[in-house]
Short mmCIF file of C-alpha atoms and ligand atoms in Angstrom, two decimals:
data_model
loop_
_atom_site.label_atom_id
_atom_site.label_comp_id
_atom_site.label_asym_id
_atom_site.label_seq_id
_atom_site.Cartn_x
_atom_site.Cartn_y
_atom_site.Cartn_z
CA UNK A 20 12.24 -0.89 -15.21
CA UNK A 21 11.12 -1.06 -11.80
CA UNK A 22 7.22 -0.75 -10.73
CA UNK A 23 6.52 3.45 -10.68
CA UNK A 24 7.23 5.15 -7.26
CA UNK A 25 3.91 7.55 -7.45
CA UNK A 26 3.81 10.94 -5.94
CA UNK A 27 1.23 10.16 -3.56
CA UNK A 28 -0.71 6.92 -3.92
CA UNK A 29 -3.94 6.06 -2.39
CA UNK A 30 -3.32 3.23 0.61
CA UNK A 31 -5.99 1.08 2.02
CA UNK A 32 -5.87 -0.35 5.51
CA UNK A 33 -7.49 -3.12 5.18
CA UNK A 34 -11.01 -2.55 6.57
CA UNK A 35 -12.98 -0.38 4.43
CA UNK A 36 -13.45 -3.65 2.04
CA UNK A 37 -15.39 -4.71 5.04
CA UNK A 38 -17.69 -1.49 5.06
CA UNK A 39 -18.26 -1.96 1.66
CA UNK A 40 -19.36 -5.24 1.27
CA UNK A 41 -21.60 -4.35 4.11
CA UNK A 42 -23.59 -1.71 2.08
CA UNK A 43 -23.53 -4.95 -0.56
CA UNK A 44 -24.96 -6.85 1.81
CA UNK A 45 -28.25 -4.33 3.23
CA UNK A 46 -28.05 -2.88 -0.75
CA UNK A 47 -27.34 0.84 0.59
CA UNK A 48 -25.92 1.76 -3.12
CA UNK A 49 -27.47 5.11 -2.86
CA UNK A 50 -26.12 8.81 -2.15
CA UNK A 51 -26.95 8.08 1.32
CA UNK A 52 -26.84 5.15 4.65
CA UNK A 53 -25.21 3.90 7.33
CA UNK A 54 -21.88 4.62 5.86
CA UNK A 55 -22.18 8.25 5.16
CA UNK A 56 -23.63 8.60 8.77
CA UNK A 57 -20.71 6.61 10.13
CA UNK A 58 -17.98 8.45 8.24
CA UNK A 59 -19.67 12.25 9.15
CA UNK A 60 -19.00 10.84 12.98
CA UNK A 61 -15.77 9.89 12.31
CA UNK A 62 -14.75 13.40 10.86
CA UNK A 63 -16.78 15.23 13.79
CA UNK A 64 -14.92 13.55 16.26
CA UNK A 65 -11.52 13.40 14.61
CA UNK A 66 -11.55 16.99 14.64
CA UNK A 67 -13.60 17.94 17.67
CA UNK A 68 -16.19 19.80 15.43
CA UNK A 69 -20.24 18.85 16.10
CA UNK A 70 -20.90 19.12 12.48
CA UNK A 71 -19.95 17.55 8.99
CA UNK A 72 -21.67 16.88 5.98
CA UNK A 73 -19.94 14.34 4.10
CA UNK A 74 -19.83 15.51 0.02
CA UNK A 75 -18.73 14.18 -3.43
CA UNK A 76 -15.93 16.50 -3.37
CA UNK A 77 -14.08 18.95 -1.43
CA UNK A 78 -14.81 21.22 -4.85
CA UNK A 79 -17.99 20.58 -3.93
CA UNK A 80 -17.90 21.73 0.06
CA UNK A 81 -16.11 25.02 -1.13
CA UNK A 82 -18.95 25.70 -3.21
CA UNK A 83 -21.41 24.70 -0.75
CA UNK A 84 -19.67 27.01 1.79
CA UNK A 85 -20.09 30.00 -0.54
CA UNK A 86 -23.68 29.71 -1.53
CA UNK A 87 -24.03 29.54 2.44
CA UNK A 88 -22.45 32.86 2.86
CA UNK A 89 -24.78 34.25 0.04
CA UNK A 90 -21.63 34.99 -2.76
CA UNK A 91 -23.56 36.13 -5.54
CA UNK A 92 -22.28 37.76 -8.91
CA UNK A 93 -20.04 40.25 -8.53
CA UNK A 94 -19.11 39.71 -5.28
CA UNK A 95 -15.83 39.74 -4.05
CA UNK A 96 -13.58 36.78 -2.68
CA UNK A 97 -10.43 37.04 -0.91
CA UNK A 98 -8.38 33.76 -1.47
CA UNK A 99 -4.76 32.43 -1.14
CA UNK A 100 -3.42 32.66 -4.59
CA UNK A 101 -0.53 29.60 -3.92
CA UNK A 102 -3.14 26.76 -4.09
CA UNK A 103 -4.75 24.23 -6.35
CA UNK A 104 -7.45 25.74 -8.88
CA UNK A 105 -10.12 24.15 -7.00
CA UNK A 106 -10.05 26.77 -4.16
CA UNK A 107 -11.11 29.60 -6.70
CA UNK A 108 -13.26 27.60 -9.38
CA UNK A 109 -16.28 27.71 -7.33
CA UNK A 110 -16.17 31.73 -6.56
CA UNK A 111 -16.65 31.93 -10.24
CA UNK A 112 -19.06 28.85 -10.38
CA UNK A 113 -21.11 32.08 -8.31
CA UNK A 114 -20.25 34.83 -11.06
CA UNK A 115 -18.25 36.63 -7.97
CA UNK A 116 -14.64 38.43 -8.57
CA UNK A 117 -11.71 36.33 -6.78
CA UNK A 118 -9.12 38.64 -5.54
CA UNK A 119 -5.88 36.72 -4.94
CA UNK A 120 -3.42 37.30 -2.03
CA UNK A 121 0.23 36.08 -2.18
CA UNK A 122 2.37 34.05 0.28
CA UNK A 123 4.14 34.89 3.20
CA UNK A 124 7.84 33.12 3.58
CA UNK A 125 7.42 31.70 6.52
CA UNK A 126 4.57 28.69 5.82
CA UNK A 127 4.23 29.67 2.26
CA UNK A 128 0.51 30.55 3.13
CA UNK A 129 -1.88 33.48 2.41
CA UNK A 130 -0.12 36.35 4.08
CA UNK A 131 -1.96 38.60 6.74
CA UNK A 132 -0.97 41.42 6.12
CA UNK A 133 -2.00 41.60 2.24
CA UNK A 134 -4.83 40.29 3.35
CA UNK A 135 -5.77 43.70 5.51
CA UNK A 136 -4.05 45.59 2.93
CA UNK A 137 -7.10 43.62 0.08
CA UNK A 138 -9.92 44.40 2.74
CA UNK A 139 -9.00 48.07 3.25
CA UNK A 140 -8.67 49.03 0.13
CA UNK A 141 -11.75 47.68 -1.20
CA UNK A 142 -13.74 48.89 1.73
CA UNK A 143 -12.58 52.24 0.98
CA UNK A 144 -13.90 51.32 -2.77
CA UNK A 145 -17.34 50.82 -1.50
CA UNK A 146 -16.96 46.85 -2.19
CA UNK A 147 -16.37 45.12 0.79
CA UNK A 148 -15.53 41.39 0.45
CA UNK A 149 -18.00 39.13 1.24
CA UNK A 150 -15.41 35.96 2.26
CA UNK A 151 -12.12 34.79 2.52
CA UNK A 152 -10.90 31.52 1.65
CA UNK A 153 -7.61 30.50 3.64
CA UNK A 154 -5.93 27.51 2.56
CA UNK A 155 -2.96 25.43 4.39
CA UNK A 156 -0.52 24.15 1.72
CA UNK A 157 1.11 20.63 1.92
CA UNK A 158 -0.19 20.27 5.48
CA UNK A 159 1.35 23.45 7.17
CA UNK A 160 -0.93 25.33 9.42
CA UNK A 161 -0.60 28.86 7.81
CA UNK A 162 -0.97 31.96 9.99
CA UNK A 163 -5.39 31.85 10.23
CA UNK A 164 -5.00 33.01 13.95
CA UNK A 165 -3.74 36.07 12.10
CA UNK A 166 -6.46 35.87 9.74
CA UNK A 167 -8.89 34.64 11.88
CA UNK A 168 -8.68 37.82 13.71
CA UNK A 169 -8.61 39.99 10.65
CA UNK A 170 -11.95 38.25 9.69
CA UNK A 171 -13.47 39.17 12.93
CA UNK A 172 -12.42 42.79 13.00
CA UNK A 173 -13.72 43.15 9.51
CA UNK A 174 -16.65 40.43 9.96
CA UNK A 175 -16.10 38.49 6.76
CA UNK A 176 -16.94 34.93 7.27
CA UNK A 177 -13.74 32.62 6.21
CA UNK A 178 -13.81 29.78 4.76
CA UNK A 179 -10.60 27.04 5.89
CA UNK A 180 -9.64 25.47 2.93
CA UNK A 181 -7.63 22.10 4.82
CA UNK A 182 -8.23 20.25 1.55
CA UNK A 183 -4.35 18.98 2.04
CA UNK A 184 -4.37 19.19 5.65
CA UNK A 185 -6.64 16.69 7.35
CA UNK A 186 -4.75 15.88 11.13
CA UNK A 187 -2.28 18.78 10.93
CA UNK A 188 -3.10 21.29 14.10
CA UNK A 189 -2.23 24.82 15.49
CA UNK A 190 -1.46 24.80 18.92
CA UNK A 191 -3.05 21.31 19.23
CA UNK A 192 -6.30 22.69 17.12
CA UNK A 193 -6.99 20.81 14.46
CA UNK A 194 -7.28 22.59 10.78
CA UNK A 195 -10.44 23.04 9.00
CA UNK A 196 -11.96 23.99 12.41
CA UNK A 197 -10.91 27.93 12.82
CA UNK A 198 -12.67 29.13 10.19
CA UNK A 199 -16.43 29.85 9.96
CA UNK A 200 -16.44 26.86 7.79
CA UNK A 201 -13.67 23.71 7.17
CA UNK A 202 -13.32 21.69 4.07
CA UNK A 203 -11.31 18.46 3.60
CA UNK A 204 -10.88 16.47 0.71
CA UNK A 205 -10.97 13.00 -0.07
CA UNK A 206 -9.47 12.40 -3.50
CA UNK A 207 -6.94 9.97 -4.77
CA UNK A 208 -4.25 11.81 -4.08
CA UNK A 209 -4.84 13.14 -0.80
CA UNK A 210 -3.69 11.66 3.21
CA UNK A 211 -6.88 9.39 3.03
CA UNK A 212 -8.98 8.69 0.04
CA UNK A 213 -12.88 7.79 -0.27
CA UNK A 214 -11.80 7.37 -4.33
CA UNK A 215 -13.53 10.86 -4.55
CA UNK A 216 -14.91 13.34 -2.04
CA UNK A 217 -15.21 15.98 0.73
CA UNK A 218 -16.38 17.24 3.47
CA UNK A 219 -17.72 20.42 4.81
CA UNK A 220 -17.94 20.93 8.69
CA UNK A 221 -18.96 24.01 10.83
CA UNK A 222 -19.93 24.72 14.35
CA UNK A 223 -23.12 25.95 12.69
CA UNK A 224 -25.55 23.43 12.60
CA UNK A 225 -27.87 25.03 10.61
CA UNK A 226 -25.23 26.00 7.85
CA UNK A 227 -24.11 22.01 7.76
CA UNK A 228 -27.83 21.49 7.37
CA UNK A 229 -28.20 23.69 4.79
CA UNK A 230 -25.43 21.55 2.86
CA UNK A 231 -27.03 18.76 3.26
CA UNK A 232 -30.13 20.09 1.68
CA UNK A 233 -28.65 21.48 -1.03
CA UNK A 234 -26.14 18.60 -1.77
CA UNK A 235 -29.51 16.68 -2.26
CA UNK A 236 -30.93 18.57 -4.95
CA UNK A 237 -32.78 20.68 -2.23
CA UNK A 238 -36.00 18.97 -1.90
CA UNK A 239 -38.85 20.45 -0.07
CA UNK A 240 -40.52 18.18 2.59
CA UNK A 241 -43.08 17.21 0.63
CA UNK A 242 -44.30 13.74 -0.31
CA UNK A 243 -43.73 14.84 -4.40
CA UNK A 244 -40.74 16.58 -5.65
CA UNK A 245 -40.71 19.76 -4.63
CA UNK A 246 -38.04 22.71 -4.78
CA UNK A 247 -37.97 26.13 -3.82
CA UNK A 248 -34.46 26.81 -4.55
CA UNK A 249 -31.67 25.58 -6.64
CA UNK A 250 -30.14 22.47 -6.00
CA UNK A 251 -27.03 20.13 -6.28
CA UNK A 252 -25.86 16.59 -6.37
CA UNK A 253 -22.99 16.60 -3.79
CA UNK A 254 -23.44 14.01 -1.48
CA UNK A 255 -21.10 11.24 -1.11
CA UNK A 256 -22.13 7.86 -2.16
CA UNK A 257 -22.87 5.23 0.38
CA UNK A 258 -19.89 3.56 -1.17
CA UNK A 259 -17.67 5.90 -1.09
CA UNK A 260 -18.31 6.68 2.73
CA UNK A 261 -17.39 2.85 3.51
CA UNK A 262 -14.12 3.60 1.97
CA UNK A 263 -13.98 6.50 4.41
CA UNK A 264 -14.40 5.01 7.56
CA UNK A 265 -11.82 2.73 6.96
CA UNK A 266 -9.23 4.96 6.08
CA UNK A 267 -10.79 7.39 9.11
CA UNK A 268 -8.77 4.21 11.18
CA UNK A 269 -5.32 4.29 10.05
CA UNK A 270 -5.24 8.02 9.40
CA UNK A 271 -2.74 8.74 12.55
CA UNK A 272 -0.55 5.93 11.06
CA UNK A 273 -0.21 7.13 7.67
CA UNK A 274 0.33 11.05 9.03
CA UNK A 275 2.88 9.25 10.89
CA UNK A 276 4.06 7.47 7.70
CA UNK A 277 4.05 11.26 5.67
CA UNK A 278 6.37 12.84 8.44
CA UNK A 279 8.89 10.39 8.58
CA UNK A 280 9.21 10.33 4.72
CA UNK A 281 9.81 13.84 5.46
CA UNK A 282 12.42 13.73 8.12
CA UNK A 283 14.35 11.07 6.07
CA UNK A 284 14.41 13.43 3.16
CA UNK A 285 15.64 16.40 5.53
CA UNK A 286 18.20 14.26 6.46
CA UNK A 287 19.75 13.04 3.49
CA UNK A 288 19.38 16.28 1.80
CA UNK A 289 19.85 19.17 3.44
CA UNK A 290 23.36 18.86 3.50
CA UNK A 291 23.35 18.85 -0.69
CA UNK A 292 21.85 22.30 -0.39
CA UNK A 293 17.99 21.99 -0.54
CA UNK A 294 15.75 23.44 2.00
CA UNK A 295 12.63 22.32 3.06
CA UNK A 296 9.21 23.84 4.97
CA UNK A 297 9.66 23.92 8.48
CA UNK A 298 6.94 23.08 11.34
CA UNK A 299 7.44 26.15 14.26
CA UNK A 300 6.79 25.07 17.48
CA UNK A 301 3.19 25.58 17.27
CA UNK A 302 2.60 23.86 14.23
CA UNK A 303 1.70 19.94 13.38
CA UNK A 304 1.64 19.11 9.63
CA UNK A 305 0.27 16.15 8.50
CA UNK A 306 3.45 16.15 5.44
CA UNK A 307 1.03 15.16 2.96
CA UNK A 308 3.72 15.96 0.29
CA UNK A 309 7.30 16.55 1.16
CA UNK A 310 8.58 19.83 -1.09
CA UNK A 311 12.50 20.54 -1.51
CA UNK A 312 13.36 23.72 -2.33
CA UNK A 313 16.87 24.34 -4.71
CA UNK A 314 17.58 27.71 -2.79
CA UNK A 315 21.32 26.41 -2.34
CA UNK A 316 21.48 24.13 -4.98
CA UNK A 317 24.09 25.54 -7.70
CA UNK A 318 23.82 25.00 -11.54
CA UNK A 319 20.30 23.00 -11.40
CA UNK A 320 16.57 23.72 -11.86
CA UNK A 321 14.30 21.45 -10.45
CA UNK A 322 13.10 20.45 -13.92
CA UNK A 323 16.18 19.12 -14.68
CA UNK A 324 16.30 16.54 -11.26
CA UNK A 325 11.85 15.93 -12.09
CA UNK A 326 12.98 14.98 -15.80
CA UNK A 327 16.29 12.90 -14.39
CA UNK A 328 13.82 11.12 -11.94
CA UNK A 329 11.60 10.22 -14.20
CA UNK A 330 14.09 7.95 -16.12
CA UNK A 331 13.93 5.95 -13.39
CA UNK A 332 10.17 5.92 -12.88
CA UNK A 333 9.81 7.74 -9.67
CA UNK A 334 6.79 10.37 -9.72
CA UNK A 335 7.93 14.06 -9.09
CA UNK A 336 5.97 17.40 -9.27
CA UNK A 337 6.83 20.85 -8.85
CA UNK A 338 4.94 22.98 -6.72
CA UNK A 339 1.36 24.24 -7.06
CA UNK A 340 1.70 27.01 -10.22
CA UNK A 341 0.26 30.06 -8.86
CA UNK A 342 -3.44 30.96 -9.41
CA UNK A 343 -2.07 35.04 -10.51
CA UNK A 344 0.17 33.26 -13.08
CA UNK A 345 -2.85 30.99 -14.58
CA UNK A 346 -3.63 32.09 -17.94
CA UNK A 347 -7.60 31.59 -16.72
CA UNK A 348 -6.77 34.17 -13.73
CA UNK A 349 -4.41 36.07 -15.79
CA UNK A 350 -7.15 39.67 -15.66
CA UNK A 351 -7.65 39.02 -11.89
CA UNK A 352 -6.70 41.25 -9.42
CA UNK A 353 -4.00 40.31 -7.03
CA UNK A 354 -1.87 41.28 -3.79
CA UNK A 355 1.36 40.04 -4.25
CA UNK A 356 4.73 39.33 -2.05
CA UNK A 357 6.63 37.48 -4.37
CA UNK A 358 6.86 34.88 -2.61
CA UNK A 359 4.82 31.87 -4.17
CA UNK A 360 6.20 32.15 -7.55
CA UNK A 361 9.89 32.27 -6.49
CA UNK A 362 8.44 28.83 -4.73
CA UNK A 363 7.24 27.89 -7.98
CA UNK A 364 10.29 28.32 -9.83
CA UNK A 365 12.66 26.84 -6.94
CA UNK A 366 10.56 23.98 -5.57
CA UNK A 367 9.94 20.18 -6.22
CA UNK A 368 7.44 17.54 -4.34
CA UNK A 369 8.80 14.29 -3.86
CA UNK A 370 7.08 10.84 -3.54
CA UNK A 371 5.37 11.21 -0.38
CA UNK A 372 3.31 8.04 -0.26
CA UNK A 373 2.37 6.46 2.89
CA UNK A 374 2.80 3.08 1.70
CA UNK A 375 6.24 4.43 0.49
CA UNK A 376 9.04 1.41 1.50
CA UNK A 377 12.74 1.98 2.84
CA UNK A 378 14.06 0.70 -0.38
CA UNK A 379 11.86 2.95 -2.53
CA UNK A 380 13.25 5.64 -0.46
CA UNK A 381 16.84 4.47 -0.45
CA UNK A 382 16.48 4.62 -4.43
CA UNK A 383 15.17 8.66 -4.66
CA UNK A 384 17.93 9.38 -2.48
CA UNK A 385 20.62 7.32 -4.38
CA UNK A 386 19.16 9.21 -7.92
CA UNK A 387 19.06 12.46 -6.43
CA UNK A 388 22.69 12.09 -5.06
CA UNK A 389 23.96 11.25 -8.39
CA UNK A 390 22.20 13.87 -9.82
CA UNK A 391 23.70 16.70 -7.67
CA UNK A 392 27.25 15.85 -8.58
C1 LIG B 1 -7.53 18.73 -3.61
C2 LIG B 1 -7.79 20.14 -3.26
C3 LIG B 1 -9.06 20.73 -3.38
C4 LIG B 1 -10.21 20.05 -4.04
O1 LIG B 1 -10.60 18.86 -3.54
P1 LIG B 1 -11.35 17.80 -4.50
O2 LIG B 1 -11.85 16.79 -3.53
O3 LIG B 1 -10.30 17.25 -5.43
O4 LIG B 1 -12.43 18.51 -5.21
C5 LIG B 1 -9.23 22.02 -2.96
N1 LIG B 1 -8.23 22.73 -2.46
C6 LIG B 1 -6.99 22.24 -2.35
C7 LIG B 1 -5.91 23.08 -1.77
C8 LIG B 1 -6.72 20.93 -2.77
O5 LIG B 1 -5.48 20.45 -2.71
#
């Protein structure tokens, strides 16, 4: 059997090896040094935002964000329902009430106009919401001018959740820097990889801070251990960091990597009857996963080609399940279009790697083919 085509594998460029033994060499093993400073300046000025606070998890910077905003119990949080768990495990980490809004067609992101539909209705309630967390799927900017607005009018902070989209852009704006707050991740899976880890950032520097503080179990300057409030340990090893700034170099390369895997699907496929998410003009996506959907596809379910697929060793996955359809979510209240579970049932993600080679490539396409006849 040939080696396993993954999903999306973590790819190293070379130099973070050199970062790393670096820390080895000064012994900066520790939750903090020159690497964590280094890879916060990286992110700051990859994105054109002053601020970041580099964390063990983008988990982590979500939570971070919403003790910020003061979320307490009961609160409630507006957030995209078509997403990984990880956007809404931290509201209830703070005892609040997510609320979940649906999909719009278009970027299969949160749409706006559920969104006002959520806010109105629970103003009228008595209960307005005390954040919103907006998160671009796969890469694709999602409509947060729209929202951006709406959380202006209303003045309820939001939270971008670009977890999946670090180096896509709006109208040449980078994601993770419309909201109040912007979190990335850094996890195995993801564009780049630290192993493990996040990042908050904010034009606030106060809030970032704040994160900082609290990611270090919120010690009081004092020369004993002192605490006045209730800490965390979020920060992002020294380690990890040097991992980071590495990657932070051949980011632009591998995005470029992501989107041609993409084109070369849309290519050889569309023409079999699968459709795919399309960038509008405005929009840059990073492609961190390439979905196909089976809207024209006759007589076959996408489990059928991810189980065909995997005979051959080659990593599939379908798409994100819904948080409204999680039996953990199943007594939350939701706004719903529709429109992310008919992408759940219709949709697959194909290997996306950036390290991904022509004749890894040339193989999906040659099983997929054979398994649309
Ligand atoms: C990966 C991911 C997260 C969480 O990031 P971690 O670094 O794994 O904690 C949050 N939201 C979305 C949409 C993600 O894909």
């Amino acid at each position: 059997m040939s080696e396993r085509i993954f999903l999306s594998a973590p790819h190293m460029g070379g130099e973070e090896i050199k970062y790393i033994q670096h820390a080895f060499d000064e012994n900066w093993i520790a939750p903090l040094g020159p690497n964590v400073n280094g890879f916060e300046e990286d992110i700051q000025k990859y994105n054109s935002i002053p601020y970041a606070a580099a964390l063990s998890s983008g988990t982590a910077a979500i939570h971070l964000a919403l003790i910020i905003l003061g979320v307490k119990k009961d609160d409630v949080v507006l957030a995209s329902s078509f997403t990984f768990s990880a956007t809404i495990n931290p509201i209830v980490y703070q005892l609040a009430e997510p609320v979940l809004i649906d999909s719009e067609e278009e970027t299969w992101n949160m749409d706006p106009e559920l969104l006002e539909k959520s806010i109105k209705e629970y103003i009228a309630k008595g209960k307005k919401p005390k954040a919103i967390i907006f998160v671009h799927l796969y890469g694709m900017p999602g409509k947060i001018q729209e929202v951006k607005a709406i959380s202006e009018k209303y003045e309820i902070p939001l939270i971008e959740d670009a977890a999946e989209a670090l180096g896509s852009k709006l109208d040449g704006k980078p994601l993770g820097t419309f909201g109040d707050f912007g979190v990335y991740s850094f996890n195995g899976n993801k564009i780049i990889t630290t192993s493990g880890g996040g990042a908050l950032v904010s034009e606030n520097k106060d809030w970032i801070d704040k994160a900082r503080f609290l990611a270090t179990q919120a010690r009081d300057a004092a020369p004993h251990y002192q605490h006045s409030e209730i800490g965390y340990n979020y920060r992002m090893s020294n380690i990890a960091a040097g991992i980071g700034r590495g990657q932070m170099k051949v980011l632009n390369q591998w995005i470029e990597n992501r989107r041609s895997n993409h084109d070369f699907y849309e290519k050889e496929l569309k023409s079999l009857g699968f459709d795919f998410l399309y960038e509008n003009d405005s929009a840059f996506s990073n492609r961190w996963l390439t979905c196909v959907l089976f809207s024209r596809v006759s007589n076959k379910e996408p489990e059928e080609l991810r189980q065909d697929l995997e005979k051959y060793n080659i990593e599939t996955r379908p798409l994100w399940k819904p948080m409204h359809l999680q039996p953990i979510f199943k007594n939350s209240k939701a706004y719903l279009s529709g429109v992310s579970e008919k992408l759940f049932q219709k949709g697959l993600c194909l290997p996306s790697s950036s390290s991904l080679t022509n004749e890894q490539k040339d193989l999906i396409i040659e099983k997929i083919k054979v398994f649309c006849k």
